[in-house]
Amino acid sequence: MEVLPLCLLVLVGFALLLANGWAVVDARGVAADAAREAARAFAEAPADLDPWAEASGAALRAVDSTGRSRQRISVRIDAVGHRRCSPVTVEVTYRVPTSWLPGTSGGPQLGVVRARHTTVVDPYRSGLSGDGCG
């Protein structure tokens, strides 16, 4: 009979460990989606808008759509410029919170996940400089 509380404690501890592990896996998908959307927004941004602002906004909207906190991400955009065929790489970093109880987040961060996506600006995009991808 004395073993029952110990078994219950081990079971709860294992469930929390499993939930925190899944939070890291889930955050990796969120970061990958945000990086992909940001790179796409940069590559498809109209010539009269700031592509860096468009990309950052797209990453934040992607994180918002999952219900995650936008304060936990950072977006780094590596691009020479907004010209035809120029490559752009977006790296999104998401700080994963530790979950002490189901449905809560607080305490120290569990880890940091990073996702990176690279694409090129559309070679046939009108209004941009560059001769194409030659």
Short mmCIF file of N, CA and C in Angstrom, two decimals:
data_model
loop_
_atom_site.label_atom_id
_atom_site.label_comp_id
_atom_site.label_asym_id
_atom_site.label_seq_id
_atom_site.Cartn_x
_atom_site.Cartn_y
_atom_site.Cartn_z
N MET A 1 0.81 -1.19 0.00
CA MET A 1 0.00 0.00 0.00
C MET A 1 0.86 1.26 0.00
N GLU A 2 2.08 1.17 0.60
CA GLU A 2 2.94 2.35 0.62
C GLU A 2 3.52 2.65 -0.75
N VAL A 3 3.49 1.70 -1.64
CA VAL A 3 4.07 1.86 -2.97
C VAL A 3 3.15 2.65 -3.89
N LEU A 4 1.87 2.66 -3.60
CA LEU A 4 0.91 3.34 -4.46
C LEU A 4 1.19 4.83 -4.63
N PRO A 5 1.47 5.60 -3.58
CA PRO A 5 1.80 7.02 -3.80
C PRO A 5 3.07 7.21 -4.62
N LEU A 6 4.06 6.33 -4.42
CA LEU A 6 5.29 6.43 -5.20
C LEU A 6 5.02 6.15 -6.67
N CYS A 7 4.21 5.16 -6.96
CA CYS A 7 3.86 4.85 -8.35
C CYS A 7 3.11 6.02 -9.00
N LEU A 8 2.22 6.62 -8.25
CA LEU A 8 1.48 7.76 -8.78
C LEU A 8 2.42 8.93 -9.06
N LEU A 9 3.37 9.18 -8.19
CA LEU A 9 4.34 10.25 -8.38
C LEU A 9 5.21 9.98 -9.61
N VAL A 10 5.64 8.76 -9.80
CA VAL A 10 6.44 8.40 -10.98
C VAL A 10 5.61 8.57 -12.24
N LEU A 11 4.36 8.18 -12.21
CA LEU A 11 3.48 8.32 -13.37
C LEU A 11 3.29 9.79 -13.74
N VAL A 12 3.05 10.65 -12.76
CA VAL A 12 2.88 12.08 -13.03
C VAL A 12 4.18 12.67 -13.57
N GLY A 13 5.31 12.29 -12.99
CA GLY A 13 6.60 12.78 -13.47
C GLY A 13 6.86 12.36 -14.91
N PHE A 14 6.54 11.12 -15.25
CA PHE A 14 6.71 10.65 -16.62
C PHE A 14 5.80 11.40 -17.58
N ALA A 15 4.56 11.66 -17.16
CA ALA A 15 3.63 12.39 -18.02
C ALA A 15 4.12 13.81 -18.28
N LEU A 16 4.67 14.47 -17.27
CA LEU A 16 5.22 15.82 -17.46
C LEU A 16 6.44 15.79 -18.38
N LEU A 17 7.29 14.79 -18.22
CA LEU A 17 8.45 14.65 -19.09
C LEU A 17 8.03 14.43 -20.54
N LEU A 18 7.03 13.61 -20.74
CA LEU A 18 6.52 13.36 -22.08
C LEU A 18 5.89 14.62 -22.68
N ALA A 19 5.14 15.37 -21.89
CA ALA A 19 4.52 16.60 -22.39
C ALA A 19 5.57 17.63 -22.77
N ASN A 20 6.62 17.77 -21.97
CA ASN A 20 7.68 18.72 -22.30
C ASN A 20 8.45 18.29 -23.54
N GLY A 21 8.66 17.00 -23.70
CA GLY A 21 9.32 16.51 -24.92
C GLY A 21 8.48 16.79 -26.15
N TRP A 22 7.19 16.60 -26.03
CA TRP A 22 6.31 16.88 -27.17
C TRP A 22 6.27 18.37 -27.48
N ALA A 23 6.40 19.22 -26.47
CA ALA A 23 6.41 20.67 -26.69
C ALA A 23 7.58 21.07 -27.57
N VAL A 24 8.73 20.42 -27.40
CA VAL A 24 9.89 20.71 -28.24
C VAL A 24 9.63 20.28 -29.68
N VAL A 25 9.07 19.09 -29.86
CA VAL A 25 8.77 18.60 -31.21
C VAL A 25 7.76 19.51 -31.90
N ASP A 26 6.74 19.91 -31.18
CA ASP A 26 5.71 20.79 -31.73
C ASP A 26 6.28 22.17 -32.07
N ALA A 27 7.15 22.69 -31.22
CA ALA A 27 7.76 24.00 -31.48
C ALA A 27 8.65 23.96 -32.72
N ARG A 28 9.26 22.83 -32.98
CA ARG A 28 10.08 22.70 -34.19
C ARG A 28 9.22 22.87 -35.43
N GLY A 29 8.04 22.29 -35.44
CA GLY A 29 7.12 22.47 -36.56
C GLY A 29 6.65 23.90 -36.71
N VAL A 30 6.39 24.56 -35.59
CA VAL A 30 5.97 25.96 -35.62
C VAL A 30 7.08 26.83 -36.20
N ALA A 31 8.31 26.60 -35.78
CA ALA A 31 9.44 27.38 -36.28
C ALA A 31 9.66 27.13 -37.77
N ALA A 32 9.52 25.89 -38.21
CA ALA A 32 9.69 25.57 -39.64
C ALA A 32 8.61 26.25 -40.48
N ASP A 33 7.37 26.22 -40.01
CA ASP A 33 6.29 26.90 -40.74
C ASP A 33 6.53 28.40 -40.82
N ALA A 34 6.96 28.99 -39.71
CA ALA A 34 7.20 30.44 -39.69
C ALA A 34 8.35 30.82 -40.63
N ALA A 35 9.41 30.02 -40.65
CA ALA A 35 10.54 30.30 -41.54
C ALA A 35 10.13 30.18 -43.01
N ARG A 36 9.35 29.17 -43.32
CA ARG A 36 8.89 28.98 -44.70
C ARG A 36 7.99 30.13 -45.15
N GLU A 37 7.05 30.52 -44.31
CA GLU A 37 6.15 31.62 -44.65
C GLU A 37 6.90 32.94 -44.79
N ALA A 38 7.88 33.17 -43.93
CA ALA A 38 8.66 34.41 -44.01
C ALA A 38 9.48 34.46 -45.29
N ALA A 39 10.11 33.35 -45.66
CA ALA A 39 10.90 33.33 -46.89
C ALA A 39 10.00 33.54 -48.11
N ARG A 40 8.84 32.92 -48.10
CA ARG A 40 7.90 33.09 -49.21
C ARG A 40 7.43 34.54 -49.30
N ALA A 41 7.12 35.14 -48.15
CA ALA A 41 6.67 36.54 -48.15
C ALA A 41 7.76 37.48 -48.66
N PHE A 42 9.01 37.21 -48.32
CA PHE A 42 10.11 38.05 -48.81
C PHE A 42 10.23 37.90 -50.32
N ALA A 43 10.20 36.67 -50.81
CA ALA A 43 10.38 36.42 -52.24
C ALA A 43 9.23 36.98 -53.07
N GLU A 44 8.03 37.03 -52.52
CA GLU A 44 6.87 37.49 -53.27
C GLU A 44 6.43 38.91 -52.91
N ALA A 45 7.23 39.62 -52.13
CA ALA A 45 6.85 40.98 -51.71
C ALA A 45 6.81 41.93 -52.90
N PRO A 46 5.80 42.77 -52.98
CA PRO A 46 5.74 43.77 -54.06
C PRO A 46 6.93 44.73 -53.96
N ALA A 47 7.29 45.29 -55.10
CA ALA A 47 8.46 46.18 -55.16
C ALA A 47 8.28 47.43 -54.32
N ASP A 48 7.03 47.86 -54.11
CA ASP A 48 6.81 49.11 -53.37
C ASP A 48 6.72 48.91 -51.85
N LEU A 49 6.83 47.68 -51.36
CA LEU A 49 6.79 47.41 -49.93
C LEU A 49 8.15 46.92 -49.44
N ASP A 50 8.38 47.05 -48.14
CA ASP A 50 9.63 46.59 -47.53
C ASP A 50 9.58 45.07 -47.37
N PRO A 51 10.41 44.31 -48.10
CA PRO A 51 10.34 42.85 -48.01
C PRO A 51 10.74 42.31 -46.64
N TRP A 52 11.63 43.01 -45.93
CA TRP A 52 12.03 42.56 -44.60
C TRP A 52 10.85 42.66 -43.63
N ALA A 53 10.11 43.73 -43.72
CA ALA A 53 8.93 43.89 -42.87
C ALA A 53 7.85 42.87 -43.23
N GLU A 54 7.68 42.63 -44.53
CA GLU A 54 6.70 41.63 -44.96
C GLU A 54 7.06 40.24 -44.44
N ALA A 55 8.34 39.90 -44.50
CA ALA A 55 8.79 38.58 -44.04
C ALA A 55 8.62 38.44 -42.53
N SER A 56 9.00 39.45 -41.79
CA SER A 56 8.84 39.39 -40.33
C SER A 56 7.37 39.29 -39.94
N GLY A 57 6.53 40.04 -40.62
CA GLY A 57 5.10 39.98 -40.36
C GLY A 57 4.52 38.61 -40.67
N ALA A 58 4.98 38.00 -41.75
CA ALA A 58 4.49 36.66 -42.11
C ALA A 58 4.89 35.63 -41.06
N ALA A 59 6.11 35.74 -40.54
CA ALA A 59 6.54 34.80 -39.49
C ALA A 59 5.70 34.97 -38.24
N LEU A 60 5.44 36.20 -37.86
CA LEU A 60 4.62 36.45 -36.66
C LEU A 60 3.19 35.95 -36.85
N ARG A 61 2.64 36.15 -38.05
CA ARG A 61 1.27 35.66 -38.31
C ARG A 61 1.23 34.13 -38.28
N ALA A 62 2.29 33.48 -38.77
CA ALA A 62 2.33 32.02 -38.74
C ALA A 62 2.36 31.51 -37.30
N VAL A 63 3.12 32.17 -36.44
CA VAL A 63 3.16 31.77 -35.03
C VAL A 63 1.83 32.07 -34.35
N ASP A 64 1.24 33.22 -34.65
CA ASP A 64 -0.07 33.57 -34.07
C ASP A 64 -1.14 32.55 -34.45
N SER A 65 -1.07 32.03 -35.67
CA SER A 65 -2.11 31.10 -36.13
C SER A 65 -2.08 29.78 -35.36
N THR A 66 -0.97 29.48 -34.70
CA THR A 66 -0.88 28.25 -33.91
C THR A 66 -1.23 28.47 -32.44
N GLY A 67 -1.46 29.73 -32.07
CA GLY A 67 -1.78 30.03 -30.69
C GLY A 67 -0.56 30.17 -29.80
N ARG A 68 0.60 30.22 -30.38
CA ARG A 68 1.84 30.37 -29.62
C ARG A 68 2.12 31.84 -29.34
N SER A 69 3.02 32.09 -28.41
CA SER A 69 3.38 33.45 -28.04
C SER A 69 4.41 34.01 -29.01
N ARG A 70 4.11 35.18 -29.58
CA ARG A 70 5.05 35.80 -30.52
C ARG A 70 6.24 36.39 -29.80
N GLN A 71 6.19 36.54 -28.49
CA GLN A 71 7.34 37.05 -27.74
C GLN A 71 8.45 36.00 -27.64
N ARG A 72 8.15 34.77 -27.95
CA ARG A 72 9.14 33.71 -27.82
C ARG A 72 9.93 33.45 -29.10
N ILE A 73 9.62 34.18 -30.19
CA ILE A 73 10.36 33.94 -31.42
C ILE A 73 11.25 35.12 -31.77
N SER A 74 12.27 34.79 -32.53
CA SER A 74 13.09 35.83 -33.16
C SER A 74 13.31 35.40 -34.60
N VAL A 75 13.32 36.39 -35.49
CA VAL A 75 13.43 36.13 -36.93
C VAL A 75 14.69 36.82 -37.44
N ARG A 76 15.52 36.06 -38.16
CA ARG A 76 16.71 36.63 -38.79
C ARG A 76 16.61 36.39 -40.28
N ILE A 77 16.71 37.47 -41.04
CA ILE A 77 16.58 37.40 -42.50
C ILE A 77 17.93 37.72 -43.11
N ASP A 78 18.45 36.78 -43.89
CA ASP A 78 19.74 36.96 -44.54
C ASP A 78 19.50 37.06 -46.04
N ALA A 79 19.58 38.29 -46.55
CA ALA A 79 19.36 38.53 -47.98
C ALA A 79 20.25 39.67 -48.43
N VAL A 80 20.79 39.54 -49.64
CA VAL A 80 21.63 40.60 -50.21
C VAL A 80 20.77 41.79 -50.57
N GLY A 81 19.63 41.53 -51.11
CA GLY A 81 18.71 42.58 -51.51
C GLY A 81 17.46 41.96 -52.09
N HIS A 82 16.56 42.79 -52.51
CA HIS A 82 15.31 42.30 -53.08
C HIS A 82 15.38 42.46 -54.60
N ARG A 83 16.17 41.59 -55.23
CA ARG A 83 16.34 41.59 -56.69
C ARG A 83 15.97 40.21 -57.21
N ARG A 84 15.70 40.15 -58.48
CA ARG A 84 15.36 38.87 -59.10
C ARG A 84 16.48 37.86 -58.86
N CYS A 85 16.10 36.66 -58.53
CA CYS A 85 16.98 35.50 -58.33
C CYS A 85 17.92 35.63 -57.15
N SER A 86 17.80 36.66 -56.35
CA SER A 86 18.69 36.74 -55.18
C SER A 86 18.18 35.79 -54.10
N PRO A 87 19.09 35.05 -53.48
CA PRO A 87 18.66 34.10 -52.44
C PRO A 87 18.31 34.82 -51.14
N VAL A 88 17.39 34.24 -50.42
CA VAL A 88 17.02 34.74 -49.10
C VAL A 88 16.91 33.53 -48.17
N THR A 89 17.52 33.67 -47.01
CA THR A 89 17.45 32.63 -45.98
C THR A 89 16.84 33.25 -44.73
N VAL A 90 15.83 32.59 -44.22
CA VAL A 90 15.17 33.05 -43.00
C VAL A 90 15.39 32.01 -41.92
N GLU A 91 15.86 32.47 -40.76
CA GLU A 91 16.04 31.58 -39.62
C GLU A 91 15.13 32.05 -38.50
N VAL A 92 14.30 31.15 -38.02
CA VAL A 92 13.38 31.46 -36.92
C VAL A 92 13.84 30.68 -35.69
N THR A 93 13.97 31.37 -34.59
CA THR A 93 14.34 30.76 -33.31
C THR A 93 13.14 30.86 -32.38
N TYR A 94 12.78 29.74 -31.77
CA TYR A 94 11.65 29.71 -30.84
C TYR A 94 12.14 29.17 -29.49
N ARG A 95 11.91 29.92 -28.44
CA ARG A 95 12.28 29.51 -27.09
C ARG A 95 11.10 28.73 -26.48
N VAL A 96 11.33 27.47 -26.17
CA VAL A 96 10.27 26.58 -25.69
C VAL A 96 10.16 26.70 -24.17
N PRO A 97 8.97 27.03 -23.66
CA PRO A 97 8.80 27.13 -22.21
C PRO A 97 8.62 25.75 -21.57
N THR A 98 8.99 25.65 -20.31
CA THR A 98 8.77 24.43 -19.55
C THR A 98 7.33 24.42 -19.05
N SER A 99 6.67 23.29 -19.18
CA SER A 99 5.30 23.17 -18.71
C SER A 99 5.30 22.38 -17.40
N TRP A 100 4.96 23.05 -16.31
CA TRP A 100 4.93 22.37 -15.02
C TRP A 100 3.61 21.64 -14.79
N LEU A 101 2.54 22.23 -15.24
CA LEU A 101 1.23 21.60 -15.15
C LEU A 101 0.59 21.64 -16.53
N PRO A 102 -0.26 20.68 -16.84
CA PRO A 102 -0.91 20.70 -18.16
C PRO A 102 -1.65 22.00 -18.41
N GLY A 103 -1.40 22.59 -19.56
CA GLY A 103 -2.07 23.83 -19.94
C GLY A 103 -1.41 25.09 -19.42
N THR A 104 -0.30 24.95 -18.70
CA THR A 104 0.39 26.13 -18.19
C THR A 104 1.80 26.19 -18.76
N SER A 105 2.36 27.35 -18.75
CA SER A 105 3.77 27.50 -19.11
C SER A 105 4.37 28.51 -18.18
N GLY A 106 5.50 28.21 -17.70
CA GLY A 106 6.18 29.11 -16.78
C GLY A 106 7.48 28.49 -16.35
N GLY A 107 8.22 29.22 -15.59
CA GLY A 107 9.50 28.70 -15.14
C GLY A 107 10.55 28.86 -16.21
N PRO A 108 11.60 28.09 -16.10
CA PRO A 108 12.71 28.23 -17.05
C PRO A 108 12.32 27.73 -18.43
N GLN A 109 13.07 28.17 -19.43
CA GLN A 109 12.78 27.68 -20.77
C GLN A 109 13.38 26.30 -20.94
N LEU A 110 12.70 25.47 -21.69
CA LEU A 110 13.10 24.08 -21.87
C LEU A 110 14.22 23.96 -22.89
N GLY A 111 14.17 24.76 -23.90
CA GLY A 111 15.18 24.70 -24.94
C GLY A 111 14.89 25.70 -26.03
N VAL A 112 15.74 25.70 -27.01
CA VAL A 112 15.61 26.60 -28.14
C VAL A 112 15.61 25.75 -29.40
N VAL A 113 14.63 25.97 -30.26
CA VAL A 113 14.61 25.28 -31.55
C VAL A 113 14.80 26.32 -32.64
N ARG A 114 15.50 25.90 -33.69
CA ARG A 114 15.75 26.78 -34.82
C ARG A 114 15.32 26.08 -36.09
N ALA A 115 14.78 26.86 -36.99
CA ALA A 115 14.41 26.34 -38.31
C ALA A 115 14.87 27.35 -39.34
N ARG A 116 15.32 26.85 -40.48
CA ARG A 116 15.84 27.71 -41.53
C ARG A 116 15.20 27.30 -42.85
N HIS A 117 14.88 28.31 -43.66
CA HIS A 117 14.33 28.06 -44.99
C HIS A 117 14.98 29.02 -45.97
N THR A 118 15.39 28.49 -47.12
CA THR A 118 16.04 29.30 -48.16
C THR A 118 15.24 29.20 -49.44
N THR A 119 15.09 30.33 -50.10
CA THR A 119 14.42 30.38 -51.40
C THR A 119 15.05 31.51 -52.21
N VAL A 120 14.63 31.65 -53.44
CA VAL A 120 15.12 32.76 -54.28
C VAL A 120 13.93 33.64 -54.67
N VAL A 121 14.24 34.91 -54.88
CA VAL A 121 13.21 35.84 -55.33
C VAL A 121 12.82 35.45 -56.75
N ASP A 122 11.56 35.54 -57.05
CA ASP A 122 11.00 35.14 -58.34
C ASP A 122 11.76 35.79 -59.49
N PRO A 123 12.28 34.99 -60.45
CA PRO A 123 13.06 35.56 -61.56
C PRO A 123 12.20 36.36 -62.54
N TYR A 124 10.91 36.17 -62.54
CA TYR A 124 10.03 36.88 -63.48
C TYR A 124 9.23 37.99 -62.79
N ARG A 125 9.64 38.34 -61.59
CA ARG A 125 8.93 39.35 -60.81
C ARG A 125 9.07 40.72 -61.47
N SER A 126 7.97 41.40 -61.68
CA SER A 126 8.03 42.73 -62.29
C SER A 126 8.33 43.78 -61.23
N GLY A 127 8.98 44.85 -61.65
CA GLY A 127 9.28 45.95 -60.75
C GLY A 127 10.55 45.80 -59.95
N LEU A 128 11.28 44.70 -60.14
CA LEU A 128 12.52 44.49 -59.41
C LEU A 128 13.70 44.59 -60.35
N SER A 129 14.86 44.92 -59.78
CA SER A 129 16.07 44.98 -60.60
C SER A 129 16.64 43.58 -60.76
N GLY A 130 17.54 43.44 -61.71
CA GLY A 130 18.17 42.15 -61.98
C GLY A 130 17.75 41.65 -63.34
N ASP A 131 18.65 40.89 -63.96
CA ASP A 131 18.41 40.39 -65.32
C ASP A 131 17.78 39.01 -65.34
N GLY A 132 17.69 38.36 -64.26
CA GLY A 132 17.18 37.00 -64.23
C GLY A 132 18.22 36.09 -63.61
N CYS A 133 18.00 34.83 -63.74
CA CYS A 133 18.89 33.85 -63.09
C CYS A 133 19.89 33.29 -64.09
N GLY A 134 20.71 34.07 -64.65
CA GLY A 134 21.63 33.59 -65.67
C GLY A 134 22.93 33.30 -65.20
#
